CSV table of C-alpha atoms (C1' of nucleotides) in Angstrom, one decimal:
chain,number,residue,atom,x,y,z
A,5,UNK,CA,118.0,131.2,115.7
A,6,UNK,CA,118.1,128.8,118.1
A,7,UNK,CA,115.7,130.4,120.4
A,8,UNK,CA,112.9,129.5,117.8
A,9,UNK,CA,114.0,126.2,117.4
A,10,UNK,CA,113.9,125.8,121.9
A,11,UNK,CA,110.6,127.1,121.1
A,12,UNK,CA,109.6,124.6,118.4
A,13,UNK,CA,110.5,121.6,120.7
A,14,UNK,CA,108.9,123.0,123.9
A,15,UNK,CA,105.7,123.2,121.8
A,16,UNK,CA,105.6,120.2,120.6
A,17,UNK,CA,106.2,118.2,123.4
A,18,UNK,CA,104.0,120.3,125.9
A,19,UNK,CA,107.2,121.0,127.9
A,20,UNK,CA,111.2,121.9,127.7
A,21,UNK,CA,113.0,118.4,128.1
A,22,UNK,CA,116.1,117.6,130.3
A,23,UNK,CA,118.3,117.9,127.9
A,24,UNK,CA,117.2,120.5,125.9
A,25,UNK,CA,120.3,122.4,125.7
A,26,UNK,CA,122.0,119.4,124.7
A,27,UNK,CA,120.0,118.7,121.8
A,28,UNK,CA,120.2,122.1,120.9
A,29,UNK,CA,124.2,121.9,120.9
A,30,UNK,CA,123.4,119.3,117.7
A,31,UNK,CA,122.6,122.0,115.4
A,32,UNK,CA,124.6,123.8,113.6
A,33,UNK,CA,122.9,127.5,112.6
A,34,UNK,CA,123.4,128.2,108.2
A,35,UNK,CA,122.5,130.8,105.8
A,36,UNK,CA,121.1,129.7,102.6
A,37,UNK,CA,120.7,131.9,100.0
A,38,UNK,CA,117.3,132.3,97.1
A,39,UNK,CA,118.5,129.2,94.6
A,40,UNK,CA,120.8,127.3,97.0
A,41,UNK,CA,120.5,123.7,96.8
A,42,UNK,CA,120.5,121.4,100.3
A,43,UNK,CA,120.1,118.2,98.5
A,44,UNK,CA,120.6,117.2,94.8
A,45,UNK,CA,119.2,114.1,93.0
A,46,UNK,CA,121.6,111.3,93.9
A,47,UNK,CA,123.0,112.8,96.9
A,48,UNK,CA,122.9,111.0,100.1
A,49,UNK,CA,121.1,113.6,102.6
A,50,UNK,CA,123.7,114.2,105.4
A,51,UNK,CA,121.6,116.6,107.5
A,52,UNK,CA,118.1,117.2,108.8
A,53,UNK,CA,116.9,121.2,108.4
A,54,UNK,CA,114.8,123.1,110.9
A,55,UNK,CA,114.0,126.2,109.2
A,56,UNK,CA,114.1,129.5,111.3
A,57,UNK,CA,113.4,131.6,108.2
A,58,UNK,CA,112.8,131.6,104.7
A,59,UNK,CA,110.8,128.6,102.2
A,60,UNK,CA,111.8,125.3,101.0
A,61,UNK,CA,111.1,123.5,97.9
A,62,UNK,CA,111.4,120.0,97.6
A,63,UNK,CA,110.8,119.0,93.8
A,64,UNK,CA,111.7,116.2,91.6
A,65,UNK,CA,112.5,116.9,87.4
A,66,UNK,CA,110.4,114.7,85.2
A,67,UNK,CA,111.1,113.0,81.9
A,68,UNK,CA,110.6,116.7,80.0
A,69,UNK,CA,112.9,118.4,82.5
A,70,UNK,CA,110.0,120.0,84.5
A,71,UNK,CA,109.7,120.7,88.0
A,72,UNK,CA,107.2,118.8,90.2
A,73,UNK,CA,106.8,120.0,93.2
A,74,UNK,CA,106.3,117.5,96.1
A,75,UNK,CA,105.9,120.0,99.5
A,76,UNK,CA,107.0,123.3,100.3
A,77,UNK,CA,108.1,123.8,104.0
A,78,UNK,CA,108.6,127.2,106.1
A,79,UNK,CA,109.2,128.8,109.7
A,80,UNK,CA,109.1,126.6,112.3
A,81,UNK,CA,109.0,123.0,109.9
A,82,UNK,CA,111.5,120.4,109.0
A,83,UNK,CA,112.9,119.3,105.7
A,84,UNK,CA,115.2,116.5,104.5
A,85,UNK,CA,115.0,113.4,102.5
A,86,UNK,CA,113.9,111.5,105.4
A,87,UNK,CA,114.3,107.6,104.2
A,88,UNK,CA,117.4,108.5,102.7
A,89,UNK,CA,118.8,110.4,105.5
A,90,UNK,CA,118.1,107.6,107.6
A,91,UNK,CA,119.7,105.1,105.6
A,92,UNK,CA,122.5,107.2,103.7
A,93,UNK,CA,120.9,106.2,100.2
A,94,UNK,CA,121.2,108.8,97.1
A,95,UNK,CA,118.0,111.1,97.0
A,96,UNK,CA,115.2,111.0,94.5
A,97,UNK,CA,114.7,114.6,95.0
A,98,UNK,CA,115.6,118.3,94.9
A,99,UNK,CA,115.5,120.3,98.0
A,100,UNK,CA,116.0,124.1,96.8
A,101,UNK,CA,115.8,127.6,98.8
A,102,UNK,CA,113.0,129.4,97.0
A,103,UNK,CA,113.6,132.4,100.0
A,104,UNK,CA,116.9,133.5,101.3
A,105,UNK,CA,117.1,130.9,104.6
A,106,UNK,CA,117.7,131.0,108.0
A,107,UNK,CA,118.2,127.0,109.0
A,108,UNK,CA,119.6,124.9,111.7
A,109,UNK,CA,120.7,121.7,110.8
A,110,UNK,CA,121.6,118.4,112.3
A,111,UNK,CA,124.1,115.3,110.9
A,112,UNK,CA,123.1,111.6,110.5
A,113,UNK,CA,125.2,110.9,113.2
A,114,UNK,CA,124.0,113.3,115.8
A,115,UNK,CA,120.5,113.1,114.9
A,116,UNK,CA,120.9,109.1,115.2
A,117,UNK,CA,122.3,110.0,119.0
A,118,UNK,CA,119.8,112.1,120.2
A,119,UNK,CA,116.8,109.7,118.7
A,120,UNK,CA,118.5,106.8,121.2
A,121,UNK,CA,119.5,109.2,124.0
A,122,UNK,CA,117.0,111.7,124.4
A,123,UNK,CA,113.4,109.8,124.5
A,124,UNK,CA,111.7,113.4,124.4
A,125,UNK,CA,113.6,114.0,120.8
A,126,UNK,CA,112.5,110.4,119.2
A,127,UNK,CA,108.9,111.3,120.8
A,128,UNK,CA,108.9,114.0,118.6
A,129,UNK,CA,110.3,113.1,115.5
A,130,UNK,CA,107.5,110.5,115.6
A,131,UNK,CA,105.4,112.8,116.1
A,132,UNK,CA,106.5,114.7,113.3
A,133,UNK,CA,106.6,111.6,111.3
A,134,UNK,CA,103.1,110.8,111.8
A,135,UNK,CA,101.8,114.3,110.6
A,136,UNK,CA,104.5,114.1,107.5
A,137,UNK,CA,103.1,111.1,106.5
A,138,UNK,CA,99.2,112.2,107.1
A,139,UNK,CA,99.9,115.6,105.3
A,140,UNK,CA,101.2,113.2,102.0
A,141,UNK,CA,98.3,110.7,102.4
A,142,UNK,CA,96.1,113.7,102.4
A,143,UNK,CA,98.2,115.3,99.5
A,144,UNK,CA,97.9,111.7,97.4
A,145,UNK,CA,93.6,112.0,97.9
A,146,UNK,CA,93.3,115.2,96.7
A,147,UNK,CA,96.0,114.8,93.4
A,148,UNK,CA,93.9,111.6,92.7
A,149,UNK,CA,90.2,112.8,93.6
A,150,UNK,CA,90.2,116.4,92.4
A,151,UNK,CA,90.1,117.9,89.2
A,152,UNK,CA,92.7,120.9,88.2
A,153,UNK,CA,90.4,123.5,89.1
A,154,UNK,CA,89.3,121.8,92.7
A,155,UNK,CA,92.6,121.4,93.2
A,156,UNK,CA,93.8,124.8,93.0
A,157,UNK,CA,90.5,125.7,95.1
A,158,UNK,CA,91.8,123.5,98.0
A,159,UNK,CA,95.3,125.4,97.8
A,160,UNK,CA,93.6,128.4,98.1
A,161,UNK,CA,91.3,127.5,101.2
A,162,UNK,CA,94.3,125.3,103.0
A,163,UNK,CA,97.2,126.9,102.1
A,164,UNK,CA,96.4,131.0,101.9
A,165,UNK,CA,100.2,131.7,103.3
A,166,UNK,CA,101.8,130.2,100.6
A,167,UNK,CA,99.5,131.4,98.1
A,168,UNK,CA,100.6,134.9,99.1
A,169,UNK,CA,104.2,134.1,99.1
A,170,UNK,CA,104.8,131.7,96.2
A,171,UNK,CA,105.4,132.5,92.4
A,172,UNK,CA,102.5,131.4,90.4
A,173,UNK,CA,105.1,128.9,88.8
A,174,UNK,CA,105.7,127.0,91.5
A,175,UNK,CA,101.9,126.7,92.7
A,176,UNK,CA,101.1,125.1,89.2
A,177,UNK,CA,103.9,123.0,89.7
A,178,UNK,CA,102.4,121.7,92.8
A,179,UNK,CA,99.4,120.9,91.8
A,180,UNK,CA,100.9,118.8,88.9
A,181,UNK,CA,99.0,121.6,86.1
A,182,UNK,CA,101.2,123.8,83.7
A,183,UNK,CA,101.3,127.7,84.4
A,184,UNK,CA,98.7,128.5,81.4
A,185,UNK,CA,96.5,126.2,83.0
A,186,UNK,CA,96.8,127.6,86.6
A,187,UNK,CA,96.1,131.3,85.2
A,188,UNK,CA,93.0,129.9,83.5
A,189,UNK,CA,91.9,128.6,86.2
A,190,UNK,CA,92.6,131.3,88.4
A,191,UNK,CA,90.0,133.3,86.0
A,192,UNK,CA,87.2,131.0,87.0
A,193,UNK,CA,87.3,131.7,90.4
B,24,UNK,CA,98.5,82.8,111.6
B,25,UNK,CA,100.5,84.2,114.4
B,26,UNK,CA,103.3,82.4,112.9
B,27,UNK,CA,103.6,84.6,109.9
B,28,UNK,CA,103.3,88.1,112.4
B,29,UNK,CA,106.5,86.2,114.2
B,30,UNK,CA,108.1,85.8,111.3
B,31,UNK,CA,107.3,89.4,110.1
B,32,UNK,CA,108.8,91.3,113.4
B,33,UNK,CA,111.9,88.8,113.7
B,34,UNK,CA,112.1,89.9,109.9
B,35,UNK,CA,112.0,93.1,110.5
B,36,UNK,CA,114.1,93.3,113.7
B,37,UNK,CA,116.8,91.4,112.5
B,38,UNK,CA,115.9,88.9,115.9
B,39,UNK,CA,113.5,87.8,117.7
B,40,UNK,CA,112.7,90.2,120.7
B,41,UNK,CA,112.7,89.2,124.1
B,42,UNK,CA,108.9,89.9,124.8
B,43,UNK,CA,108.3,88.7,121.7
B,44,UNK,CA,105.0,86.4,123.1
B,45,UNK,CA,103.9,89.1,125.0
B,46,UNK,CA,103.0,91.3,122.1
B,47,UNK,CA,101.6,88.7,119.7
B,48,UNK,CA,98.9,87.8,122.5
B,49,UNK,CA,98.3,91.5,121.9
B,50,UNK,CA,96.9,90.6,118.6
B,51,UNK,CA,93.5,89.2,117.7
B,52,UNK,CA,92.7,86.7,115.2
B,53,UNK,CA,90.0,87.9,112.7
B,54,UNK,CA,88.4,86.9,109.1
B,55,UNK,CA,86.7,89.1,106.7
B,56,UNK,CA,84.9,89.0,103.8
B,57,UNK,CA,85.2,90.3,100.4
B,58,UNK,CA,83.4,93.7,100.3
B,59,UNK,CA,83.8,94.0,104.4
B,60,UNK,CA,85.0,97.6,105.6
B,61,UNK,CA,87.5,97.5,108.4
B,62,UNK,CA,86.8,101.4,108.5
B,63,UNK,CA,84.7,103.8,107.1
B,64,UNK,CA,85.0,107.7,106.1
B,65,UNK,CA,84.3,109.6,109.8
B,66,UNK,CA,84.8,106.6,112.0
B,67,UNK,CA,87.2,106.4,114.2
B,68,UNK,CA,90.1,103.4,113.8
B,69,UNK,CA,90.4,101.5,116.4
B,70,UNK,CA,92.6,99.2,114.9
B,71,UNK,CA,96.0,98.4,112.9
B,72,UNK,CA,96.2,95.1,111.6
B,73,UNK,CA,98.6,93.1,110.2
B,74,UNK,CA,97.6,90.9,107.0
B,75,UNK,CA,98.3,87.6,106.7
B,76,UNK,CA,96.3,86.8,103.9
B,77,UNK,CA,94.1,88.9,101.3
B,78,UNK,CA,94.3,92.3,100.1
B,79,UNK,CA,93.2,95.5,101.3
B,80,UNK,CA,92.1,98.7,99.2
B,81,UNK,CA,92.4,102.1,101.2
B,82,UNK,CA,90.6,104.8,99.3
B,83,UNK,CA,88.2,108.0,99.3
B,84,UNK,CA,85.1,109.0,97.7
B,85,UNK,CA,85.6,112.3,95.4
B,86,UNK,CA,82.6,114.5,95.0
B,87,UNK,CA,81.1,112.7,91.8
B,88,UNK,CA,81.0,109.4,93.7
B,89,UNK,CA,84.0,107.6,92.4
B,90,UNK,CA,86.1,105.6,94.2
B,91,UNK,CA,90.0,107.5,94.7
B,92,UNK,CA,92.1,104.0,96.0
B,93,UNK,CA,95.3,106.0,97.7
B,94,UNK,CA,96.9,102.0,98.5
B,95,UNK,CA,96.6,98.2,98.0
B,96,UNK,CA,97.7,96.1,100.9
B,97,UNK,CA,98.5,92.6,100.9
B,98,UNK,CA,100.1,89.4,103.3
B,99,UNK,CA,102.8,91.0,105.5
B,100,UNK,CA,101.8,94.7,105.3
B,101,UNK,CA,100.4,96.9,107.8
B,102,UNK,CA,97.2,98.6,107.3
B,103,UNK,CA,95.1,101.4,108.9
B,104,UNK,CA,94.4,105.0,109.3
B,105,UNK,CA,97.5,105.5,111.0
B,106,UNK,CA,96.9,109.9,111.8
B,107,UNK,CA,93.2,109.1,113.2
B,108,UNK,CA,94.5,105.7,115.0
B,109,UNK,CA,97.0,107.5,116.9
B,110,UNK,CA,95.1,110.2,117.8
B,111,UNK,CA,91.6,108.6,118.0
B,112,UNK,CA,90.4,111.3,115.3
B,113,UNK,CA,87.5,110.3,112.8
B,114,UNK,CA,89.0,109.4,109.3
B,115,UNK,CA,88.7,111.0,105.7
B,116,UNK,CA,89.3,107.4,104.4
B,117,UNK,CA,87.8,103.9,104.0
B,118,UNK,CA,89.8,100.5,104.5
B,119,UNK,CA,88.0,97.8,102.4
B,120,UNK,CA,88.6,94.0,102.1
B,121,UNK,CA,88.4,93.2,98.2
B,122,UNK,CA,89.7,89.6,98.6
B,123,UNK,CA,88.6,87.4,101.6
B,124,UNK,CA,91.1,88.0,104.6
B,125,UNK,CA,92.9,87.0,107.1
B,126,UNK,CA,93.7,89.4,109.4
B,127,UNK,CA,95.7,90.2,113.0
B,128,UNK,CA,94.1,93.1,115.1
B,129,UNK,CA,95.5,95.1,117.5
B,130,UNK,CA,93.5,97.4,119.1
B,131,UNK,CA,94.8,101.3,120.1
B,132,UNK,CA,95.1,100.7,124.3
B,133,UNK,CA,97.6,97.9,123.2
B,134,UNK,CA,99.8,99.4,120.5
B,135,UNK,CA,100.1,102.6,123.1
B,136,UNK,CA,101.5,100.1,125.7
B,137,UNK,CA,103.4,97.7,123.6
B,138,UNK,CA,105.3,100.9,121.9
B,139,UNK,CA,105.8,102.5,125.3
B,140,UNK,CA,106.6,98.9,127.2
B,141,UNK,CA,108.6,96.6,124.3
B,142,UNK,CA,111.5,99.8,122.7
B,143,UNK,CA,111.9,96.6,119.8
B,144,UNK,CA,108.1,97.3,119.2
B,145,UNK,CA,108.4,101.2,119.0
B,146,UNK,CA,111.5,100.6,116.6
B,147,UNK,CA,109.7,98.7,114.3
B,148,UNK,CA,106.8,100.8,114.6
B,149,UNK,CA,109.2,103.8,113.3
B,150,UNK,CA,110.6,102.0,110.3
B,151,UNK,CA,107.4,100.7,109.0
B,152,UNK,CA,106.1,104.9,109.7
B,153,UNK,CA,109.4,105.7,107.3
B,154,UNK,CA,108.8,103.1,104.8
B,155,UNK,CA,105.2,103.9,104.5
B,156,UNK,CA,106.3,107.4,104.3
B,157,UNK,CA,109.2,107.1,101.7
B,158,UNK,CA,106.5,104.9,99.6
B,159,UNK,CA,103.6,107.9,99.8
B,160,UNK,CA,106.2,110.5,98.7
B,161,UNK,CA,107.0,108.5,95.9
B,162,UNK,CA,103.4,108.3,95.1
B,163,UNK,CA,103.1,111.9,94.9
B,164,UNK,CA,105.5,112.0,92.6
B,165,UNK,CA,104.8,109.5,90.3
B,166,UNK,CA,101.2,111.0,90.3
B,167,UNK,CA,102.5,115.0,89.2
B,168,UNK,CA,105.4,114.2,87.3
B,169,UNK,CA,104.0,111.2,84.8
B,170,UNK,CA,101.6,111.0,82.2
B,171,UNK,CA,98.6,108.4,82.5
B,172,UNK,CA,100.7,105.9,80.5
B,173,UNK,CA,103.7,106.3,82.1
B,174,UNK,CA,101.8,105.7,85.3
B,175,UNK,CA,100.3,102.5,84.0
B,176,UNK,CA,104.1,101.5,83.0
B,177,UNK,CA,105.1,102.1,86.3
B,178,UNK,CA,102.6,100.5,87.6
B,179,UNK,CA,103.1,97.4,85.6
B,180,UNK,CA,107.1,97.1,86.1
B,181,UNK,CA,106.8,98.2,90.1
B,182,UNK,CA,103.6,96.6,90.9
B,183,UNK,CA,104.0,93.1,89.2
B,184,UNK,CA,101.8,90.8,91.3
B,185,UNK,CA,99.0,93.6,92.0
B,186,UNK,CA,98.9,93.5,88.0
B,187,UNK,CA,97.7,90.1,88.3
B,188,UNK,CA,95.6,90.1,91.2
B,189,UNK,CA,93.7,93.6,90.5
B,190,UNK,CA,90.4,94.3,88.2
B,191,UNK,CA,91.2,96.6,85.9
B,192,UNK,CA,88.5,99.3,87.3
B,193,UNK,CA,90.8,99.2,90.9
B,194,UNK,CA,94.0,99.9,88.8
B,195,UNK,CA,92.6,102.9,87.3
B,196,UNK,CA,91.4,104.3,90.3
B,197,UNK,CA,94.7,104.0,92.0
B,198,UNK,CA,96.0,105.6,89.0
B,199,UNK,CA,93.5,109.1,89.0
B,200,UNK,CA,92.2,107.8,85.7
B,201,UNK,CA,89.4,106.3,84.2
B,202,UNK,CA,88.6,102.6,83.5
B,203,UNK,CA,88.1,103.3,79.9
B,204,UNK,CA,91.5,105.4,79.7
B,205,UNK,CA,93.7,102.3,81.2
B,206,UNK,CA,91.6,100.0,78.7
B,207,UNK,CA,92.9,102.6,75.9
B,208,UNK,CA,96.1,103.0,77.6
B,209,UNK,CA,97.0,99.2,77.7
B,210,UNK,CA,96.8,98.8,74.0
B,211,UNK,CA,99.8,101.7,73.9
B,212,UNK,CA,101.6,99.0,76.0
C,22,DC,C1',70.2,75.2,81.4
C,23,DA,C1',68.7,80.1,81.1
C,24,DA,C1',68.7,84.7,83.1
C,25,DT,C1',71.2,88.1,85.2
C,26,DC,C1',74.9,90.9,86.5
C,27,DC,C1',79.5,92.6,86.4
C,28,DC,C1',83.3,93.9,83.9
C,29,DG,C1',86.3,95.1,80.2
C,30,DT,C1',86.2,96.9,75.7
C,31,DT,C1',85.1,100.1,71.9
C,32,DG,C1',83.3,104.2,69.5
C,33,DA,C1',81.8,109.0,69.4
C,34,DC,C1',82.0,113.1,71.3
C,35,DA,C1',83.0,116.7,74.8
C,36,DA,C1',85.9,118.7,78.4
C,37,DT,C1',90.2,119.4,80.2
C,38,DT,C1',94.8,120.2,79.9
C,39,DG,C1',99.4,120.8,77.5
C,40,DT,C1',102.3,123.0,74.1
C,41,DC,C1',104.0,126.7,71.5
C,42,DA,C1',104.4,131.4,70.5
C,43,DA,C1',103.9,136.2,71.5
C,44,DG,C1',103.2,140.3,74.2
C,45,DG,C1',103.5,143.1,78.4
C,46,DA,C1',104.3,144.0,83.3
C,47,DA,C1',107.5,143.6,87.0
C,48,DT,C1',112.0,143.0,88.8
C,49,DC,C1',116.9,143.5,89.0
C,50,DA,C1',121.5,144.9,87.8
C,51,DA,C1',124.6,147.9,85.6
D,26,DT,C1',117.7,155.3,83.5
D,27,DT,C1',118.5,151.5,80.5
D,28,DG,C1',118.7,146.9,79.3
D,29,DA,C1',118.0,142.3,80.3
D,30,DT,C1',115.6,138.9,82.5
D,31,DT,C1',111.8,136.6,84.4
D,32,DC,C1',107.2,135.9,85.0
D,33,DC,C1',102.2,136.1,84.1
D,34,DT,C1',98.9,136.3,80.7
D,35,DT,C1',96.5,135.3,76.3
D,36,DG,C1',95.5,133.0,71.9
D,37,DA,C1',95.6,129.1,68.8
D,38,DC,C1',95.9,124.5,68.3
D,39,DA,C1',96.9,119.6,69.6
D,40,DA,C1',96.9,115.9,72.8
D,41,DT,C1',95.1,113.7,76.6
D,42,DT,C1',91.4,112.2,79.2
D,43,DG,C1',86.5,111.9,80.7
D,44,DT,C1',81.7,110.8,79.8
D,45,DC,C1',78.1,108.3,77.8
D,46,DA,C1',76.2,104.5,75.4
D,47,DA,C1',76.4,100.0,73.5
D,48,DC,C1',78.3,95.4,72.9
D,49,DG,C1',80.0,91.0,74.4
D,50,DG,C1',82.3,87.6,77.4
D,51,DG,C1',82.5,85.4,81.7
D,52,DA,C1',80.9,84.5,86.2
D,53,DT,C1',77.1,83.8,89.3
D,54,DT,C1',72.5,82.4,90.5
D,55,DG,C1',68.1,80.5,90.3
DNA sequence: CAATCCCGTTGACAATTGTCAAGGAATCAA
DNA sequence: TTGATTCCTTGACAATTGTCAACGGGATTG
């Protein structure tokens, strides 16, 4: 697994750093199973998860005990509860295997060493931090500017991976509409 | 109004850095006028300022014409298009002043070279990223997991003084609804 | 001061979306 | 295979929200 994740680095920042293998050392390689939680509401995230294989949901339950999903994350992409990992505050959110999961993971304290040791690895989680972030604004625009049925137009045209892969469910959930509504929808186009 | 961006990165960094002078001369002075646009949709941002007085609506234009606000920003907030200011891409948003402003300016040459030259800089560059973040994600999910009233209470009991200093109109376009909805709305509350 | 404009409000109505219930297809385990 | 479960779909109905039009207050301008 960790092969991809040598690959994912090297990509990222145009070359293989120094201390590559030292970085890679960090993480620790998991299996996850289809259900498996890595974070629960009012958890403190302890680790940072590359994902090697599988997808990730990270969801929050509203006031009538729905799902709402937030982001869902696959090969080669990171997932944790970044402000909370960072500071080691309880989570607002669910982070759920929705695929059986090949991950690599990395502690609080680890990642914390690497970002101050290894200027390549805090190059990059800025990096990554800047698309996160651009990806949500993005994701905030469209909930805001677009009814339902654009809405599940522009999954269709910017997501077509995930459309194949994810449970119909899960893609109304995402789009903040109720299943009937998605297969209504669905109909019109 | 330096003063006040001192005060902020001390703030921020717990201490004053050591080149703290050299990055405020980075920083340009500049008013603006209600209604001025610090950047409009396919422009490129040349800019992140810092505001030391005013407030600052960041939003997009859906396809009927209406105005989507994504963020208010007011006095010691950072605003800008921060994916198409780091990489000098044209932006899907526009930055409006809709009180009269005072603003600091720092253009993209400068924040390359203070975050590469001053580490405090690029430190507080990251938490403000992470903050901004956490607040987005949190956005999202206010957005698919409440109803329109419940977003208006959250609005009200999280957003105290933007109650007070926002039309009503702005509200509800931050919101995804409908002036006439919040007006409805309201009298729920 | 009067005229104008912008904004918030209200009403009537339409469109969108959610909820509840039922049926059927697909999946999975025994 | 059988039974159980889950999921997608559909229909009926209710709730939410948007649109359009009109009214009136408050601010601005001439």
């Amino acid at each position: 697994m960790v092969d991809r994740l040598r690959q994912h680095i090297t990509g990222i920042l145009g070359r293989a750093p120094e201390n590559l293998s030292l970085v890679l050392s960090r993480f620790e390689p998991m299996r996850a199973k289809r259900g498996d939680h890595l974070l629960q509401e009012g958890d403190v995230c302890r680790y940072a998860y590359f994902i090697v294989e599988g997808c990730i949901q990270v969801y929050v339950i509203d006031a009538r005990g729905h799902e709402s999903t937030r982001e869902f994350y696959v090969e080669d992409q990171w997932v944790t509860d970044i402000f909370g990992f960072q500071n080691q505050t309880p989570s607002t959110e669910y982070i759920k295997c929705i695929e059986p999961a090949g991950l690599l993971r990395i502690s609080h304290a680890s990642f914390q060493e690497m970002c101050a040791t290894v200027p390549e690895f805090a190059s990059m989680y800025r990096q990554i931090l800047e698309v996160s972030y651009n990806n949500t604004v993005y994701r905030v625009n469209t909930l805001t500017a677009l009814s339902g049925l654009d809405r599940l137009r522009w999954f269709y045209d910017h997501k077509p991976r995930l459309r194949n892969r994810l449970p119909s469910r899960l893609i109304a959930s995402y789009l903040g509409l109720s299943p009937e509504t998605v297969t209504r929808l669905k109909a019109k186009l």
